[in-house]
């Protein structure tokens, strides 16, 4: 069995490493007490973020200094080690530094290079929106790409694993100047965050996301990639404006033929194989965006749909392209599979075409 993420990130070895780093810069730190309190009888049952918070709280109880002096110790720790396990540092700021704005914000900027401050900074945005968004615009011009990424990632309206920013879900206009500064960033790491921010915005404010994307598209390869990746949710929904921006027509004359599957009954942990042909029936070359949708059976007997991209390709008049794909019916951390009817639909340029049904067996 594969090692759980919580056990690889917050292993005993990493907890001991954290303890040793603190001891190096704070001689009065009681490592044995820290390890005993962290690795208690509840440790194994705690999930990833619960372990992070637990370590943070124990660390606070064992560093017997005021907040300002504690941050000086943790600043030194951040310079000597990096990795996801060091998320305890911004978590410490989130939990104990909300009332100490200047020191805390400087610490978050520093810590984002050794782990990431994207979760913690959101609490400061909620409590100090005007001040924080001004600072994050400054961060978007920082020489450090980790800090520039934090400027975008930290204000995403729907950042996974983090608290949402309801104010920005309703009106994300304060985010746009930050993204404008980063839209052609040299770092792919930063550009990916910008695209994910645009995608977040598109879920609640699709017209704004499209307005920004139309303004950016064609400026450079970097901005084109951001637009394409940032509009992925709208593209999967078949949004005509998004498709048109990327040169895809929904009214194309296309033929889907020879749709075949290897079986209409599949067992869990088995592969479904399917294939079909797409023919460009237009008199001109056309861009094709091919996808398939699966309506997954849920526990209550209802279906939940998810769209998967196949490819994008330009086909000459009369040209035929053969598509073969496999889908592995395996339970994932983000998707639990249930027995019953699962419906596949082939999508061409945002338009749903032929469909077929398979039955997942236990």
XYZ file of C-alpha atoms in Angstrom:
362
model
C 0.000 0.000 0.000
C 1.293 3.463 -0.919
C 2.406 5.652 1.964
C -0.187 8.216 3.011
C 0.715 11.835 2.311
C 0.304 12.771 5.964
C 2.825 10.084 6.957
C 5.417 11.151 4.399
C 5.161 14.869 5.150
C 4.700 14.697 8.916
C 6.702 11.582 9.666
C 8.454 11.079 12.994
C 11.714 11.853 11.206
C 10.424 15.218 9.987
C 8.981 16.083 13.389
C 12.384 15.358 14.927
C 14.035 17.487 12.228
C 11.708 20.396 13.049
C 12.480 19.980 16.733
C 16.210 20.014 16.097
C 16.004 23.141 13.956
C 14.135 25.030 16.678
C 16.609 23.841 19.325
C 19.504 25.121 17.208
C 18.192 28.689 17.391
C 16.460 28.532 20.781
C 18.625 26.728 23.337
C 15.922 26.611 26.029
C 13.673 24.534 23.758
C 12.755 21.186 25.368
C 12.923 18.723 22.478
C 11.780 15.722 24.513
C 8.705 17.527 25.770
C 7.929 18.769 22.245
C 8.212 15.281 20.695
C 6.174 13.659 23.457
C 3.342 16.176 23.066
C 3.354 16.045 19.267
C 3.608 12.264 18.894
C 0.841 11.533 21.392
C -1.784 8.791 21.330
C -3.964 10.805 18.890
C -1.189 11.443 16.356
C -1.923 8.485 14.069
C -5.595 9.422 13.703
C -4.898 13.023 12.701
C -5.172 13.982 9.029
C -2.592 16.112 7.197
C -3.782 19.610 8.097
C -4.749 18.447 11.590
C -1.171 17.302 12.133
C 0.131 20.639 10.912
C -2.103 22.559 13.322
C -1.256 20.179 16.186
C 2.489 20.743 15.674
C 1.913 24.501 15.516
C 0.032 24.528 18.806
C 2.616 22.380 20.589
C 5.418 24.505 19.168
C 3.707 27.606 20.557
C 3.442 26.038 24.012
C 7.104 24.980 24.015
C 8.623 28.218 22.692
C 8.226 30.208 25.852
C 8.773 33.616 24.283
C 6.532 36.484 23.275
C 5.339 36.589 19.672
C 7.975 39.022 18.409
C 10.855 36.956 19.832
C 9.265 33.704 18.644
C 9.164 35.032 15.093
C 12.883 35.815 15.253
C 13.532 32.160 16.120
C 11.218 30.890 13.380
C 12.809 33.236 10.858
C 16.121 31.473 11.478
C 14.425 28.072 11.168
C 12.967 29.091 7.797
C 16.443 29.869 6.476
C 17.793 26.414 7.339
C 15.158 24.084 5.901
C 12.415 23.961 3.277
C 9.566 21.628 2.400
C 5.816 21.228 2.899
C 6.363 20.224 6.525
C 7.527 23.796 7.177
C 3.971 25.025 6.566
C 3.850 25.117 10.370
C 5.653 28.475 10.147
C 2.952 30.429 8.242
C 0.384 28.449 10.224
C 1.968 29.833 13.412
C 1.623 33.365 12.040
C -1.993 32.717 11.039
C -2.860 31.374 14.474
C -0.951 33.753 16.743
C 0.001 36.815 14.720
C -3.217 38.234 13.338
C -3.080 41.167 15.771
C 0.582 41.921 14.981
C 0.223 43.005 11.364
C 3.625 44.385 10.324
C 5.755 41.651 11.875
C 3.405 38.915 10.674
C 3.180 40.092 7.062
C 6.964 40.355 6.806
C 7.217 36.828 8.215
C 4.724 35.458 5.681
C 6.707 37.012 2.859
C 9.866 35.371 4.191
C 8.323 31.941 4.836
C 6.754 31.593 1.411
C 10.182 30.783 -0.041
C 10.728 27.760 2.208
C 7.177 26.394 1.994
C 4.243 28.627 1.064
C 2.193 31.254 2.867
C -0.799 30.964 0.529
C -3.169 29.630 3.223
C -2.158 31.925 6.070
C -2.151 35.136 4.052
C -5.873 34.764 3.343
C -6.754 35.430 6.972
C -4.892 38.721 6.738
C -6.700 39.596 3.493
C -10.052 39.021 5.197
C -9.113 41.112 8.230
C -7.022 43.812 6.499
C -8.254 43.808 2.917
C -7.148 47.293 1.845
C -3.709 47.066 3.430
C -3.060 43.503 2.273
C -4.092 44.002 -1.339
C -1.787 47.018 -1.546
C 1.060 44.907 -0.178
C 0.257 42.026 -2.527
C 0.407 44.362 -5.512
C 3.896 45.280 -4.319
C 4.725 41.585 -3.931
C 3.643 40.991 -7.527
C 6.678 43.081 -8.562
C 9.130 41.423 -6.172
C 12.390 39.968 -7.506
C 11.681 36.644 -5.769
C 9.378 34.389 -7.833
C 8.026 32.709 -4.672
C 6.822 36.086 -3.428
C 5.330 36.961 -6.825
C 3.475 33.660 -6.840
C 2.137 34.353 -3.331
C 0.677 37.611 -4.638
C -1.503 35.623 -7.043
C -2.030 32.337 -5.211
C -2.890 33.970 -1.903
C -5.847 35.927 -3.305
C -7.408 33.191 -5.412
C -11.139 33.292 -4.642
C -11.434 29.484 -4.407
C -7.974 28.202 -3.437
C -8.260 24.423 -2.716
C -7.692 23.324 0.894
C -7.977 26.946 2.031
C -10.714 29.201 3.318
C -12.596 30.899 0.497
C -12.538 34.650 -0.010
C -16.277 35.464 -0.288
C -15.584 39.124 -1.024
C -13.507 38.202 -4.065
C -15.930 35.502 -5.189
C -18.512 38.267 -5.409
C -16.227 40.968 -6.815
C -12.670 40.007 -7.837
C -11.794 43.405 -9.301
C -9.036 44.002 -6.701
C -7.255 40.876 -7.946
C -6.949 42.012 -11.562
C -4.118 44.583 -11.091
C -2.017 41.848 -9.463
C -2.644 39.472 -12.354
C -1.881 42.236 -14.844
C 1.573 42.561 -13.282
C 2.151 38.811 -13.546
C 0.551 37.886 -16.866
C 3.875 37.656 -18.681
C 6.055 36.559 -15.762
C 9.314 34.766 -16.552
C 8.450 31.977 -14.094
C 6.117 29.165 -15.167
C 5.471 28.613 -11.453
C 3.997 32.107 -11.256
C 2.138 31.916 -14.570
C 0.409 28.710 -13.503
C -0.901 30.490 -10.417
C -2.204 33.343 -12.563
C -4.032 30.846 -14.779
C -5.529 29.118 -11.740
C -6.660 32.480 -10.404
C -8.387 33.260 -13.708
C -10.030 29.840 -13.571
C -11.287 30.571 -10.046
C -12.684 33.915 -11.195
C -14.407 32.262 -14.169
C -16.517 30.091 -11.866
C -18.284 33.055 -10.253
C -17.606 35.896 -12.707
C -17.234 34.324 -16.162
C -17.710 37.574 -18.069
C -14.879 39.285 -16.196
C -12.579 36.295 -16.757
C -13.423 36.428 -20.451
C -12.927 40.204 -20.644
C -9.439 39.858 -19.165
C -8.615 36.865 -21.342
C -9.680 38.626 -24.552
C -7.514 41.571 -23.596
C -4.482 39.342 -22.976
C -4.806 36.757 -25.740
C -2.342 37.195 -28.571
C 0.117 39.293 -26.532
C 2.692 36.531 -26.123
C 3.092 32.765 -25.790
C 3.046 33.186 -22.018
C -0.247 35.049 -21.904
C -1.798 32.688 -24.463
C -0.914 29.727 -22.247
C -2.402 31.483 -19.201
C -5.630 32.234 -21.067
C -5.998 28.702 -22.378
C -5.336 27.158 -18.970
C -7.334 29.793 -17.123
C -10.471 29.271 -19.219
C -10.417 25.465 -18.869
C -13.616 25.296 -16.818
C -15.511 27.481 -19.287
C -14.109 25.469 -22.192
C -15.287 22.225 -20.610
C -18.716 23.801 -20.202
C -18.757 24.598 -23.909
C -18.819 28.364 -23.368
C -19.098 29.817 -26.879
C -17.136 32.970 -26.099
C -14.236 31.000 -24.618
C -14.202 28.546 -27.534
C -14.326 31.359 -30.083
C -11.391 33.134 -28.433
C -9.290 30.011 -28.978
C -10.403 29.635 -32.584
C -12.927 26.837 -32.085
C -16.394 26.941 -33.655
C -19.310 25.129 -32.061
C -21.350 25.173 -35.281
C -18.884 23.049 -37.207
C -20.112 20.335 -39.572
C -18.468 17.215 -38.189
C -19.303 13.525 -38.278
C -18.648 11.137 -35.421
C -18.634 7.500 -36.500
C -17.564 3.976 -35.562
C -17.926 4.489 -31.807
C -16.886 1.243 -30.093
C -16.238 0.079 -26.521
C -14.522 -3.067 -25.256
C -17.357 -3.901 -22.841
C -20.516 -2.424 -21.397
C -19.764 -4.034 -18.023
C -16.629 -3.088 -16.107
C -15.334 -4.160 -12.719
C -13.684 -1.793 -10.264
C -9.934 -1.360 -10.986
C -10.474 -2.359 -14.624
C -10.034 -0.323 -17.806
C -12.704 0.760 -20.214
C -11.392 1.118 -23.773
C -13.284 3.160 -26.322
C -12.586 4.504 -29.800
C -14.272 6.564 -32.486
C -13.550 8.545 -35.628
C -14.135 12.229 -36.242
C -14.520 13.602 -39.774
C -14.260 17.259 -40.787
C -17.209 17.749 -43.170
C -16.471 21.431 -43.766
C -14.890 22.740 -46.985
C -12.147 24.445 -44.988
C -9.624 23.378 -42.365
C -11.115 23.638 -38.865
C -9.906 23.471 -35.272
C -11.316 20.612 -33.248
C -11.496 20.343 -29.456
C -12.386 16.783 -28.470
C -13.520 15.774 -24.984
C -15.584 13.159 -23.243
C -17.912 13.490 -20.287
C -18.565 10.829 -17.681
C -21.699 10.983 -15.567
C -20.522 9.075 -12.498
C -23.001 7.197 -10.360
C -23.113 8.662 -6.849
C -24.098 7.050 -3.545
C -27.670 8.360 -3.643
C -28.379 7.036 -7.123
C -27.860 10.383 -8.856
C -25.132 11.214 -11.373
C -22.285 13.738 -11.197
C -20.636 14.788 -14.475
C -16.945 15.437 -15.154
C -15.386 16.393 -18.496
C -12.011 15.034 -19.662
C -10.041 16.587 -22.495
C -8.866 14.328 -25.328
C -6.999 16.639 -27.689
C -7.063 19.733 -29.847
C -6.213 19.403 -33.524
C -6.721 21.116 -36.823
C -8.233 18.887 -39.532
C -8.194 19.539 -43.262
C -11.427 19.351 -45.287
C -12.643 15.743 -45.314
C -9.833 14.596 -42.975
C -10.569 11.805 -40.518
C -8.940 11.369 -37.122
C -9.176 8.136 -35.159
C -9.315 8.441 -31.390
C -8.539 5.683 -28.876
C -8.793 6.213 -25.155
C -8.798 4.241 -21.909
C -10.395 5.073 -18.592
C -9.354 3.278 -15.428
C -12.187 2.792 -12.962
C -10.234 3.219 -9.747
C -11.198 5.064 -6.576
C -9.137 8.198 -5.954
C -8.834 10.587 -3.042
C -10.962 13.089 -4.978
C -13.483 10.624 -6.387
C -15.162 7.567 -4.904
C -16.725 5.158 -7.390
C -20.065 3.442 -6.887
C -21.555 0.489 -8.790
C -24.242 1.146 -11.356
C -24.790 3.099 -14.552
C -22.054 5.436 -15.817
C -22.813 7.455 -18.942
C -20.094 8.524 -21.412
C -20.705 11.356 -23.888
C -18.349 12.419 -26.702
C -18.042 16.213 -27.021
C -16.906 18.008 -30.178
C -16.186 21.738 -29.886
C -18.407 22.059 -26.837
C -21.325 20.200 -28.440
C -22.410 16.876 -26.958
C -22.609 14.127 -29.546
C -22.944 10.345 -29.219
C -23.166 8.679 -25.826
C -22.959 5.183 -24.409
C -23.645 3.569 -21.056
C -21.548 1.143 -19.066
C -22.271 -0.618 -15.792
C -19.678 -0.668 -13.049
C -19.767 -3.909 -11.108
C -18.420 -4.530 -7.606
